[in-house]
Amino acid sequence: MVIHHKEKTFFTSKDLALSVIGGRWKIAIIWCLLQQSPLRLSEIQKYLPDVNQRMLIRQLRELEEDKIITRVVYPVVPPKVEYQLSEIGLLLEPVVTSICDWGDNFREFLKENADKTSVE
Amino acid sequence: MVIHHKEKTFFTSKDLALSVIGGRWKIAIIWCLLQQSPLRLSEIQKYLPDVNQRMLIRQLRELEEDKIITRVVYPVVPPKVEYQLSEIGLLLEPVVTSICDWGDNFREFLKENADKTSVE
DNA sequence: AACAATACTGACGTTTTTGTCACTATAAAC
DNA sequence: GTTTATAGTGACAAAAACGTCAGTATTGTT
């Protein structure tokens, strides 16, 4: 979705922010890690069954590169890897919350709209 | 970027929200219309010179379909069309604001990080 | 030696998104 | 009747995003 901040200098904060969190599943991943932390890959997959593993890993890598999440590998068998939000990642909480809140409003709005049109 | 809410029933508010505002330039458009309203197409283009016109129009159409913005055509020559946020669209202000705020934080974070690595 | 569970990676093809180019409509002004 | 400005549309190409499949590594258990 996005041009990354390493490839381009952004002038506005929103563009910079979107270059990091604009990926298709990134808000979803951040949302998971706000619910519960740390999470293993397999646990994130349970939260987000619609995302295929390949994609999930790609988005996790990008978030890690941008220092939004941290990745800790435990040298055990079977392998264990834990993901959690970094300090700057945790600051995304208001973004996720405001999106969820607006989604609630919009759902309500859609419902009212549907009611109206079915009455007419 | 997104699967639209007309094609799928979303269970979480964030997924519903992202199905509407997840498009590449949508936050940018909404941001413009929060700065100043109403705006004509040509004025939005001045705010967002990186978006080509075709794309801008497509995103405007989608936002209009979802009732996030309204489009008013004045029957004059040359044509005049004004866009502005609807009631539900205006409620996106906290989303845009929180994204901008986080962007500021992240820019600061990047700068600190760059300072550190250049010292080492 | 085969199998198990977890967390991956690489190659590749498909789909979606984005961009480009050329074109249209309008009515007034020249 | 040609030009002007604004706001578009259609067809298509290019690029980016996404998904699928098969495969790797690890080492303890059977």
PDB file of C-alpha atoms (C1' of nucleotides) in Angstrom:
ATOM      1  CA  MET A   1       0.000   0.000   0.000  1.00  0.00           C
ATOM      2  CA  VAL A   2       2.718   2.318   0.939  1.00  0.00           C
ATOM      3  CA  ILE A   3       5.914   4.094   0.088  1.00  0.00           C
ATOM      4  CA  HIS A   4       8.287   3.520   2.947  1.00  0.00           C
ATOM      5  CA  HIS A   5      10.005   6.287   4.855  1.00  0.00           C
ATOM      6  CA  LYS A   6      13.403   4.873   3.989  1.00  0.00           C
ATOM      7  CA  GLU A   7      12.748   5.568   0.318  1.00  0.00           C
ATOM      8  CA  LYS A   8      11.322   9.031   0.662  1.00  0.00           C
ATOM      9  CA  THR A   9      11.456  11.996   2.996  1.00  0.00           C
ATOM     10  CA  PHE A  10       7.990  12.790   4.209  1.00  0.00           C
ATOM     11  CA  PHE A  11       6.968  16.273   5.077  1.00  0.00           C
ATOM     12  CA  THR A  12       3.822  15.569   7.002  1.00  0.00           C
ATOM     13  CA  SER A  13       3.547  13.424  10.077  1.00  0.00           C
ATOM     14  CA  LYS A  14       0.541  11.568   8.760  1.00  0.00           C
ATOM     15  CA  ASP A  15       2.419  10.459   5.647  1.00  0.00           C
ATOM     16  CA  LEU A  16       5.333   9.299   7.746  1.00  0.00           C
ATOM     17  CA  ALA A  17       2.990   7.443  10.075  1.00  0.00           C
ATOM     18  CA  LEU A  18       1.115   5.825   7.211  1.00  0.00           C
ATOM     19  CA  SER A  19       4.372   4.692   5.635  1.00  0.00           C
ATOM     20  CA  VAL A  20       4.845   2.547   8.740  1.00  0.00           C
ATOM     21  CA  ILE A  21       1.357   1.455   9.773  1.00  0.00           C
ATOM     22  CA  GLY A  22      -0.384   1.597   6.395  1.00  0.00           C
ATOM     23  CA  GLY A  23       0.249  -2.027   5.485  1.00  0.00           C
ATOM     24  CA  ARG A  24      -2.803  -4.176   5.052  1.00  0.00           C
ATOM     25  CA  TRP A  25      -2.520  -6.178   8.256  1.00  0.00           C
ATOM     26  CA  LYS A  26      -0.394  -3.923  10.403  1.00  0.00           C
ATOM     27  CA  ILE A  27      -3.139  -2.296  12.390  1.00  0.00           C
ATOM     28  CA  ALA A  28      -4.576  -5.752  12.950  1.00  0.00           C
ATOM     29  CA  ILE A  29      -1.253  -7.069  14.246  1.00  0.00           C
ATOM     30  CA  ILE A  30      -0.783  -4.066  16.498  1.00  0.00           C
ATOM     31  CA  TRP A  31      -4.302  -4.521  17.768  1.00  0.00           C
ATOM     32  CA  CYS A  32      -3.513  -8.140  18.710  1.00  0.00           C
ATOM     33  CA  LEU A  33      -0.397  -7.149  20.572  1.00  0.00           C
ATOM     34  CA  LEU A  34      -2.323  -4.502  22.444  1.00  0.00           C
ATOM     35  CA  GLN A  35      -4.799  -7.165  23.585  1.00  0.00           C
ATOM     36  CA  GLN A  36      -2.138  -9.575  24.754  1.00  0.00           C
ATOM     37  CA  SER A  37       1.604  -9.500  24.880  1.00  0.00           C
ATOM     38  CA  PRO A  38       3.908 -11.156  24.188  1.00  0.00           C
ATOM     39  CA  LEU A  39       2.440 -13.414  21.528  1.00  0.00           C
ATOM     40  CA  ARG A  40       3.969 -16.247  19.572  1.00  0.00           C
ATOM     41  CA  LEU A  41       3.515 -16.406  15.819  1.00  0.00           C
ATOM     42  CA  SER A  42       1.068 -19.292  16.151  1.00  0.00           C
ATOM     43  CA  GLU A  43      -0.983 -17.273  18.628  1.00  0.00           C
ATOM     44  CA  ILE A  44      -1.170 -14.239  16.351  1.00  0.00           C
ATOM     45  CA  GLN A  45      -2.403 -16.588  13.644  1.00  0.00           C
ATOM     46  CA  LYS A  46      -5.254 -17.667  15.894  1.00  0.00           C
ATOM     47  CA  TYR A  47      -6.227 -14.024  16.389  1.00  0.00           C
ATOM     48  CA  LEU A  48      -6.018 -13.369  12.653  1.00  0.00           C
ATOM     49  CA  PRO A  49      -7.154 -16.493  10.830  1.00  0.00           C
ATOM     50  CA  ASP A  50      -7.744 -14.571   7.581  1.00  0.00           C
ATOM     51  CA  VAL A  51      -4.109 -13.654   7.143  1.00  0.00           C
ATOM     52  CA  ASN A  52      -1.965 -16.297   5.586  1.00  0.00           C
ATOM     53  CA  GLN A  53       1.235 -17.135   7.348  1.00  0.00           C
ATOM     54  CA  ARG A  54       3.531 -15.841   4.624  1.00  0.00           C
ATOM     55  CA  MET A  55       1.866 -12.459   4.697  1.00  0.00           C
ATOM     56  CA  LEU A  56       1.759 -12.326   8.457  1.00  0.00           C
ATOM     57  CA  ILE A  57       5.477 -12.961   8.664  1.00  0.00           C
ATOM     58  CA  ARG A  58       6.212 -10.338   6.028  1.00  0.00           C
ATOM     59  CA  GLN A  59       4.244  -7.718   7.909  1.00  0.00           C
ATOM     60  CA  LEU A  60       5.864  -8.720  11.200  1.00  0.00           C
ATOM     61  CA  ARG A  61       9.303  -8.339   9.637  1.00  0.00           C
ATOM     62  CA  GLU A  62       8.465  -4.860   8.406  1.00  0.00           C
ATOM     63  CA  LEU A  63       7.136  -3.818  11.793  1.00  0.00           C
ATOM     64  CA  GLU A  64      10.280  -5.202  13.371  1.00  0.00           C
ATOM     65  CA  GLU A  65      12.506  -3.294  10.951  1.00  0.00           C
ATOM     66  CA  ASP A  66      10.676  -0.110  11.832  1.00  0.00           C
ATOM     67  CA  LYS A  67      11.160  -0.895  15.537  1.00  0.00           C
ATOM     68  CA  ILE A  68       7.434  -1.027  16.180  1.00  0.00           C
ATOM     69  CA  ILE A  69       7.655  -4.534  17.564  1.00  0.00           C
ATOM     70  CA  THR A  70      10.406  -6.619  19.082  1.00  0.00           C
ATOM     71  CA  ARG A  71      11.105 -10.235  18.241  1.00  0.00           C
ATOM     72  CA  VAL A  72      12.701 -12.559  20.740  1.00  0.00           C
ATOM     73  CA  VAL A  73      13.865 -16.005  19.705  1.00  0.00           C
ATOM     74  CA  TYR A  74      14.208 -18.699  22.346  1.00  0.00           C
ATOM     75  CA  PRO A  75      16.744 -21.372  21.387  1.00  0.00           C
ATOM     76  CA  VAL A  76      14.526 -24.338  22.158  1.00  0.00           C
ATOM     77  CA  VAL A  77      12.978 -27.175  20.229  1.00  0.00           C
ATOM     78  CA  PRO A  78      10.382 -26.788  18.872  1.00  0.00           C
ATOM     79  CA  PRO A  79      11.308 -23.156  18.180  1.00  0.00           C
ATOM     80  CA  LYS A  80       9.678 -20.405  20.177  1.00  0.00           C
ATOM     81  CA  VAL A  81       9.530 -16.781  19.072  1.00  0.00           C
ATOM     82  CA  GLU A  82       7.762 -14.025  20.943  1.00  0.00           C
ATOM     83  CA  TYR A  83       6.562 -10.735  19.537  1.00  0.00           C
ATOM     84  CA  GLN A  84       5.631  -7.635  21.456  1.00  0.00           C
ATOM     85  CA  LEU A  85       5.184  -3.923  20.947  1.00  0.00           C
ATOM     86  CA  SER A  86       8.166  -1.660  21.519  1.00  0.00           C
ATOM     87  CA  GLU A  87       7.922   1.600  23.397  1.00  0.00           C
ATOM     88  CA  ILE A  88       7.107   3.568  20.243  1.00  0.00           C
ATOM     89  CA  GLY A  89       4.771   0.759  19.174  1.00  0.00           C
ATOM     90  CA  LEU A  90       2.790   1.024  22.383  1.00  0.00           C
ATOM     91  CA  LEU A  91       2.171   4.668  21.576  1.00  0.00           C
ATOM     92  CA  LEU A  92      -0.016   3.514  18.696  1.00  0.00           C
ATOM     93  CA  GLU A  93      -2.741   2.618  21.153  1.00  0.00           C
ATOM     94  CA  PRO A  94      -4.701   5.874  20.580  1.00  0.00           C
ATOM     95  CA  VAL A  95      -4.609   5.287  16.827  1.00  0.00           C
ATOM     96  CA  VAL A  96      -6.031   1.790  17.146  1.00  0.00           C
ATOM     97  CA  THR A  97      -8.573   2.895  19.722  1.00  0.00           C
ATOM     98  CA  SER A  98      -9.835   5.808  17.645  1.00  0.00           C
ATOM     99  CA  ILE A  99     -10.170   3.548  14.607  1.00  0.00           C
ATOM    100  CA  CYS A 100     -12.173   1.012  16.608  1.00  0.00           C
ATOM    101  CA  ASP A 101     -14.361   3.744  18.054  1.00  0.00           C
ATOM    102  CA  TRP A 102     -15.096   5.201  14.659  1.00  0.00           C
ATOM    103  CA  GLY A 103     -15.836   1.711  13.359  1.00  0.00           C
ATOM    104  CA  ASP A 104     -18.468   1.357  16.072  1.00  0.00           C
ATOM    105  CA  ASN A 105     -20.021   4.659  15.031  1.00  0.00           C
ATOM    106  CA  PHE A 106     -19.946   3.702  11.396  1.00  0.00           C
ATOM    107  CA  ARG A 107     -21.594   0.352  12.080  1.00  0.00           C
ATOM    108  CA  GLU A 108     -24.355   2.165  13.899  1.00  0.00           C
ATOM    109  CA  PHE A 109     -24.634   4.588  10.990  1.00  0.00           C
ATOM    110  CA  LEU A 110     -24.908   1.748   8.485  1.00  0.00           C
ATOM    111  CA  LYS A 111     -27.613   0.128  10.557  1.00  0.00           C
ATOM    112  CA  GLU A 112     -29.666   3.324  10.744  1.00  0.00           C
ATOM    113  CA  ASN A 113     -29.224   3.835   7.044  1.00  0.00           C
ATOM    114  CA  ALA A 114     -30.365   0.306   6.284  1.00  0.00           C
ATOM    115  CA  ASP A 115     -33.422   0.792   8.517  1.00  0.00           C
ATOM    116  CA  LYS A 116     -34.389   3.983   6.705  1.00  0.00           C
ATOM    117  CA  THR A 117     -34.085   2.548   3.228  1.00  0.00           C
ATOM    118  CA  SER A 118     -36.061  -0.583   4.109  1.00  0.00           C
ATOM    119  CA  VAL A 119     -38.910   1.578   5.446  1.00  0.00           C
ATOM    120  CA  GLU A 120     -39.168   3.621   2.275  1.00  0.00           C
TER     121      GLU A 120
ATOM    122  CA  MET B   1      -5.610  -2.428   0.079  1.00  0.00           C
ATOM    123  CA  VAL B   2      -8.935  -3.438   1.347  1.00  0.00           C
ATOM    124  CA  ILE B   3     -11.904  -5.721   1.172  1.00  0.00           C
ATOM    125  CA  HIS B   4     -14.966  -3.543   1.240  1.00  0.00           C
ATOM    126  CA  HIS B   5     -17.745  -3.893   3.771  1.00  0.00           C
ATOM    127  CA  LYS B   6     -20.264  -4.438   1.007  1.00  0.00           C
ATOM    128  CA  GLU B   7     -18.541  -7.677   0.068  1.00  0.00           C
ATOM    129  CA  LYS B   8     -17.975  -9.059   3.523  1.00  0.00           C
ATOM    130  CA  THR B   9     -19.481  -8.884   6.962  1.00  0.00           C
ATOM    131  CA  PHE B  10     -16.890  -7.681   9.406  1.00  0.00           C
ATOM    132  CA  PHE B  11     -16.909  -8.760  12.983  1.00  0.00           C
ATOM    133  CA  THR B  12     -14.565  -6.220  14.427  1.00  0.00           C
ATOM    134  CA  SER B  13     -15.005  -2.467  14.277  1.00  0.00           C
ATOM    135  CA  LYS B  14     -11.430  -1.903  13.217  1.00  0.00           C
ATOM    136  CA  ASP B  15     -11.840  -4.145  10.160  1.00  0.00           C
ATOM    137  CA  LEU B  16     -15.031  -2.348   9.224  1.00  0.00           C
ATOM    138  CA  ALA B  17     -13.330   1.014   9.675  1.00  0.00           C
ATOM    139  CA  LEU B  18     -10.300  -0.004   7.657  1.00  0.00           C
ATOM    140  CA  SER B  19     -12.517  -1.250   4.851  1.00  0.00           C
ATOM    141  CA  VAL B  20     -13.632   2.353   4.458  1.00  0.00           C
ATOM    142  CA  ILE B  21     -10.591   4.453   5.300  1.00  0.00           C
ATOM    143  CA  GLY B  22      -7.839   1.985   4.408  1.00  0.00           C
ATOM    144  CA  GLY B  23      -7.378   3.201   0.835  1.00  0.00           C
ATOM    145  CA  ARG B  24      -4.007   4.657   0.011  1.00  0.00           C
ATOM    146  CA  TRP B  25      -5.044   8.294  -0.190  1.00  0.00           C
ATOM    147  CA  LYS B  26      -8.169   8.325   1.912  1.00  0.00           C
ATOM    148  CA  ILE B  27      -6.669   9.526   5.145  1.00  0.00           C
ATOM    149  CA  ALA B  28      -4.884  12.220   3.154  1.00  0.00           C
ATOM    150  CA  ILE B  29      -8.141  13.350   1.546  1.00  0.00           C
ATOM    151  CA  ILE B  30      -9.936  13.381   4.871  1.00  0.00           C
ATOM    152  CA  TRP B  31      -7.069  15.327   6.354  1.00  0.00           C
ATOM    153  CA  CYS B  32      -7.432  17.980   3.634  1.00  0.00           C
ATOM    154  CA  LEU B  33     -11.123  18.315   4.223  1.00  0.00           C
ATOM    155  CA  LEU B  34     -10.518  18.708   7.944  1.00  0.00           C
ATOM    156  CA  GLN B  35      -8.142  21.594   7.215  1.00  0.00           C
ATOM    157  CA  GLN B  36     -10.532  23.362   4.914  1.00  0.00           C
ATOM    158  CA  SER B  37     -14.016  22.706   3.701  1.00  0.00           C
ATOM    159  CA  PRO B  38     -15.582  22.657   1.223  1.00  0.00           C
ATOM    160  CA  LEU B  39     -12.870  22.069  -1.343  1.00  0.00           C
ATOM    161  CA  ARG B  40     -13.042  21.800  -5.091  1.00  0.00           C
ATOM    162  CA  LEU B  41     -11.267  18.984  -6.878  1.00  0.00           C
ATOM    163  CA  SER B  42      -8.591  21.351  -8.155  1.00  0.00           C
ATOM    164  CA  GLU B  43      -7.961  22.580  -4.624  1.00  0.00           C
ATOM    165  CA  ILE B  44      -7.586  19.080  -3.240  1.00  0.00           C
ATOM    166  CA  GLN B  45      -5.062  18.469  -5.983  1.00  0.00           C
ATOM    167  CA  LYS B  46      -3.026  21.410  -4.772  1.00  0.00           C
ATOM    168  CA  TYR B  47      -3.009  19.944  -1.267  1.00  0.00           C
ATOM    169  CA  LEU B  48      -2.005  16.537  -2.594  1.00  0.00           C
ATOM    170  CA  PRO B  49       0.261  17.062  -5.592  1.00  0.00           C
ATOM    171  CA  ASP B  50       1.588  13.471  -5.395  1.00  0.00           C
ATOM    172  CA  VAL B  51      -1.770  11.910  -6.133  1.00  0.00           C
ATOM    173  CA  ASN B  52      -2.662  11.730  -9.774  1.00  0.00           C
ATOM    174  CA  GLN B  53      -6.056  13.026 -10.724  1.00  0.00           C
ATOM    175  CA  ARG B  54      -7.462   9.704 -11.830  1.00  0.00           C
ATOM    176  CA  MET B  55      -6.601   8.158  -8.478  1.00  0.00           C
ATOM    177  CA  LEU B  56      -7.865  11.102  -6.525  1.00  0.00           C
ATOM    178  CA  ILE B  57     -11.209  10.932  -8.270  1.00  0.00           C
ATOM    179  CA  ARG B  58     -11.470   7.209  -7.678  1.00  0.00           C
ATOM    180  CA  GLN B  59     -10.821   7.601  -3.975  1.00  0.00           C
ATOM    181  CA  LEU B  60     -13.282  10.498  -3.775  1.00  0.00           C
ATOM    182  CA  ARG B  61     -15.936   8.362  -5.428  1.00  0.00           C
ATOM    183  CA  GLU B  62     -15.415   5.583  -2.940  1.00  0.00           C
ATOM    184  CA  LEU B  63     -15.589   7.952   0.003  1.00  0.00           C
ATOM    185  CA  GLU B  64     -18.753   9.393  -1.467  1.00  0.00           C
ATOM    186  CA  GLU B  65     -20.303   5.942  -1.872  1.00  0.00           C
ATOM    187  CA  ASP B  66     -19.549   5.213   1.755  1.00  0.00           C
ATOM    188  CA  LYS B  67     -21.141   8.532   2.743  1.00  0.00           C
ATOM    189  CA  ILE B  68     -17.919   9.830   4.272  1.00  0.00           C
ATOM    190  CA  ILE B  69     -17.943  12.878   2.032  1.00  0.00           C
ATOM    191  CA  THR B  70     -20.611  14.734   0.107  1.00  0.00           C
ATOM    192  CA  ARG B  71     -20.243  15.971  -3.444  1.00  0.00           C
ATOM    193  CA  VAL B  72     -22.168  18.989  -4.666  1.00  0.00           C
ATOM    194  CA  VAL B  73     -22.211  19.885  -8.332  1.00  0.00           C
ATOM    195  CA  TYR B  74     -22.957  23.457  -9.355  1.00  0.00           C
ATOM    196  CA  PRO B  75     -24.402  23.724 -12.853  1.00  0.00           C
ATOM    197  CA  VAL B  76     -22.075  26.464 -14.032  1.00  0.00           C
ATOM    198  CA  VAL B  77     -19.410  26.847 -16.642  1.00  0.00           C
ATOM    199  CA  PRO B  78     -16.634  26.054 -16.078  1.00  0.00           C
ATOM    200  CA  PRO B  79     -17.927  23.249 -13.864  1.00  0.00           C
ATOM    201  CA  LYS B  80     -17.700  23.571 -10.133  1.00  0.00           C
ATOM    202  CA  VAL B  81     -17.870  20.646  -7.729  1.00  0.00           C
ATOM    203  CA  GLU B  82     -17.445  20.924  -3.988  1.00  0.00           C
ATOM    204  CA  TYR B  83     -16.470  18.168  -1.611  1.00  0.00           C
ATOM    205  CA  GLN B  84     -16.883  18.141   2.126  1.00  0.00           C
ATOM    206  CA  LEU B  85     -16.989  15.725   5.022  1.00  0.00           C
ATOM    207  CA  SER B  86     -20.353  14.352   6.061  1.00  0.00           C
ATOM    208  CA  GLU B  87     -21.421  14.061   9.672  1.00  0.00           C
ATOM    209  CA  ILE B  88     -19.934  10.583  10.017  1.00  0.00           C
ATOM    210  CA  GLY B  89     -16.903  11.748   8.078  1.00  0.00           C
ATOM    211  CA  LEU B  90     -16.248  14.542  10.520  1.00  0.00           C
ATOM    212  CA  LEU B  91     -16.111  11.959  13.282  1.00  0.00           C
ATOM    213  CA  LEU B  92     -12.867  10.726  11.737  1.00  0.00           C
ATOM    214  CA  GLU B  93     -11.055  13.720  13.169  1.00  0.00           C
ATOM    215  CA  PRO B  94      -9.685  11.801  16.189  1.00  0.00           C
ATOM    216  CA  VAL B  95      -8.347   9.102  13.877  1.00  0.00           C
ATOM    217  CA  VAL B  96      -6.482  11.597  11.723  1.00  0.00           C
ATOM    218  CA  THR B  97      -5.267  13.526  14.748  1.00  0.00           C
ATOM    219  CA  SER B  98      -3.934  10.456  16.535  1.00  0.00           C
ATOM    220  CA  ILE B  99      -2.133   9.361  13.369  1.00  0.00           C
ATOM    221  CA  CYS B 100      -0.503  12.791  13.006  1.00  0.00           C
ATOM    222  CA  ASP B 101       0.469  12.818  16.669  1.00  0.00           C
ATOM    223  CA  TRP B 102       2.055   9.414  16.443  1.00  0.00           C
ATOM    224  CA  GLY B 103       3.844  10.487  13.293  1.00  0.00           C
ATOM    225  CA  ASP B 104       5.390  13.357  15.236  1.00  0.00           C
ATOM    226  CA  ASN B 105       6.541  10.958  17.924  1.00  0.00           C
ATOM    227  CA  PHE B 106       7.934   8.568  15.381  1.00  0.00           C
ATOM    228  CA  ARG B 107       9.839  11.301  13.587  1.00  0.00           C
ATOM    229  CA  GLU B 108      11.401  12.269  16.903  1.00  0.00           C
ATOM    230  CA  PHE B 109      12.217   8.608  17.537  1.00  0.00           C
ATOM    231  CA  LEU B 110      13.889   8.252  14.149  1.00  0.00           C
ATOM    232  CA  LYS B 111      15.968  11.326  14.785  1.00  0.00           C
ATOM    233  CA  GLU B 112      17.170  10.064  18.166  1.00  0.00           C
ATOM    234  CA  ASN B 113      17.957   6.724  16.639  1.00  0.00           C
ATOM    235  CA  ALA B 114      19.946   8.311  13.831  1.00  0.00           C
ATOM    236  CA  ASP B 115      21.892  10.415  16.348  1.00  0.00           C
ATOM    237  CA  LYS B 116      22.779   7.336  18.361  1.00  0.00           C
ATOM    238  CA  THR B 117      23.996   5.269  15.422  1.00  0.00           C
ATOM    239  CA  SER B 118      26.072   8.136  14.015  1.00  0.00           C
ATOM    240  CA  VAL B 119      27.828   8.532  17.370  1.00  0.00           C
ATOM    241  CA  GLU B 120      28.804   4.875  17.567  1.00  0.00           C
TER     242      GLU B 120
ATOM    243  C1'  DA C   1      15.680 -43.656  11.153  1.00  0.00           C
ATOM    244  C1'  DA C   2      11.290 -41.600  10.976  1.00  0.00           C
ATOM    245  C1'  DC C   3       8.313 -38.236  13.026  1.00  0.00           C
ATOM    246  C1'  DA C   4       6.803 -34.414  15.619  1.00  0.00           C
ATOM    247  C1'  DA C   5       5.929 -29.092  16.316  1.00  0.00           C
ATOM    248  C1'  DT C   6       7.195 -24.380  15.403  1.00  0.00           C
ATOM    249  C1'  DA C   7       8.811 -20.843  12.751  1.00  0.00           C
ATOM    250  C1'  DC C   8      10.271 -19.826   9.125  1.00  0.00           C
ATOM    251  C1'  DT C   9      12.198 -18.922   3.469  1.00  0.00           C
ATOM    252  C1'  DG C  10      12.213 -18.998  -1.777  1.00  0.00           C
ATOM    253  C1'  DA C  11      10.159 -19.117  -6.065  1.00  0.00           C
ATOM    254  C1'  DC C  12       6.481 -18.107  -8.526  1.00  0.00           C
ATOM    255  C1'  DG C  13       1.873 -16.698 -10.177  1.00  0.00           C
ATOM    256  C1'  DT C  14      -2.338 -14.037  -9.440  1.00  0.00           C
ATOM    257  C1'  DT C  15      -4.880 -10.177  -8.145  1.00  0.00           C
ATOM    258  C1'  DT C  16      -5.371  -5.570  -6.840  1.00  0.00           C
ATOM    259  C1'  DT C  17      -3.956  -1.100  -6.949  1.00  0.00           C
ATOM    260  C1'  DT C  18      -2.026   2.655  -9.120  1.00  0.00           C
ATOM    261  C1'  DG C  19      -0.593   5.453 -12.963  1.00  0.00           C
ATOM    262  C1'  DT C  20      -0.676   7.180 -17.907  1.00  0.00           C
ATOM    263  C1'  DC C  21      -2.625   8.747 -21.859  1.00  0.00           C
ATOM    264  C1'  DA C  22      -5.986  10.322 -24.608  1.00  0.00           C
ATOM    265  C1'  DC C  23     -10.401  11.770 -24.694  1.00  0.00           C
ATOM    266  C1'  DT C  24     -15.363  14.154 -23.370  1.00  0.00           C
ATOM    267  C1'  DA C  25     -18.751  17.789 -21.785  1.00  0.00           C
ATOM    268  C1'  DT C  26     -20.078  22.366 -20.858  1.00  0.00           C
ATOM    269  C1'  DA C  27     -21.237  27.497 -22.084  1.00  0.00           C
ATOM    270  C1'  DA C  28     -19.238  31.855 -22.141  1.00  0.00           C
ATOM    271  C1'  DA C  29     -15.758  34.846 -24.171  1.00  0.00           C
ATOM    272  C1'  DC C  30     -13.299  36.208 -28.131  1.00  0.00           C
TER     273       DC C  30
ATOM    274  C1'  DG D   1     -16.200  28.544 -34.623  1.00  0.00           C
ATOM    275  C1'  DT D   2     -12.199  28.219 -31.731  1.00  0.00           C
ATOM    276  C1'  DT D   3     -10.518  28.654 -27.177  1.00  0.00           C
ATOM    277  C1'  DT D   4     -10.968  28.555 -22.247  1.00  0.00           C
ATOM    278  C1'  DA D   5     -11.294  26.126 -17.483  1.00  0.00           C
ATOM    279  C1'  DT D   6     -12.962  22.480 -14.664  1.00  0.00           C
ATOM    280  C1'  DA D   7     -14.168  18.051 -13.776  1.00  0.00           C
ATOM    281  C1'  DG D   8     -14.385  14.323 -15.265  1.00  0.00           C
ATOM    282  C1'  DT D   9     -14.210   8.965 -18.109  1.00  0.00           C
ATOM    283  C1'  DG D  10     -12.281   4.739 -20.640  1.00  0.00           C
ATOM    284  C1'  DA D  11      -8.829   1.692 -21.955  1.00  0.00           C
ATOM    285  C1'  DC D  12      -4.854  -0.024 -20.899  1.00  0.00           C
ATOM    286  C1'  DA D  13       0.021  -0.766 -18.801  1.00  0.00           C
ATOM    287  C1'  DA D  14       2.967  -1.010 -14.826  1.00  0.00           C
ATOM    288  C1'  DA D  15       3.838  -1.870 -10.259  1.00  0.00           C
ATOM    289  C1'  DA D  16       2.846  -3.443  -5.826  1.00  0.00           C
ATOM    290  C1'  DA D  17       0.626  -6.470  -2.846  1.00  0.00           C
ATOM    291  C1'  DC D  18      -0.904 -10.856  -1.797  1.00  0.00           C
ATOM    292  C1'  DG D  19      -1.328 -15.896  -1.806  1.00  0.00           C
ATOM    293  C1'  DT D  20       0.217 -20.749  -2.691  1.00  0.00           C
ATOM    294  C1'  DC D  21       3.168 -24.327  -2.519  1.00  0.00           C
ATOM    295  C1'  DA D  22       6.940 -26.796  -1.398  1.00  0.00           C
ATOM    296  C1'  DG D  23      10.832 -26.879   1.285  1.00  0.00           C
ATOM    297  C1'  DT D  24      14.373 -25.915   5.555  1.00  0.00           C
ATOM    298  C1'  DA D  25      16.014 -26.170  10.397  1.00  0.00           C
ATOM    299  C1'  DT D  26      15.909 -27.816  14.958  1.00  0.00           C
ATOM    300  C1'  DT D  27      16.350 -31.918  18.417  1.00  0.00           C
ATOM    301  C1'  DG D  28      13.803 -34.795  21.462  1.00  0.00           C
ATOM    302  C1'  DT D  29      10.762 -38.880  21.262  1.00  0.00           C
ATOM    303  C1'  DT D  30       9.274 -43.270  19.319  1.00  0.00           C
TER     304       DT D  30
END
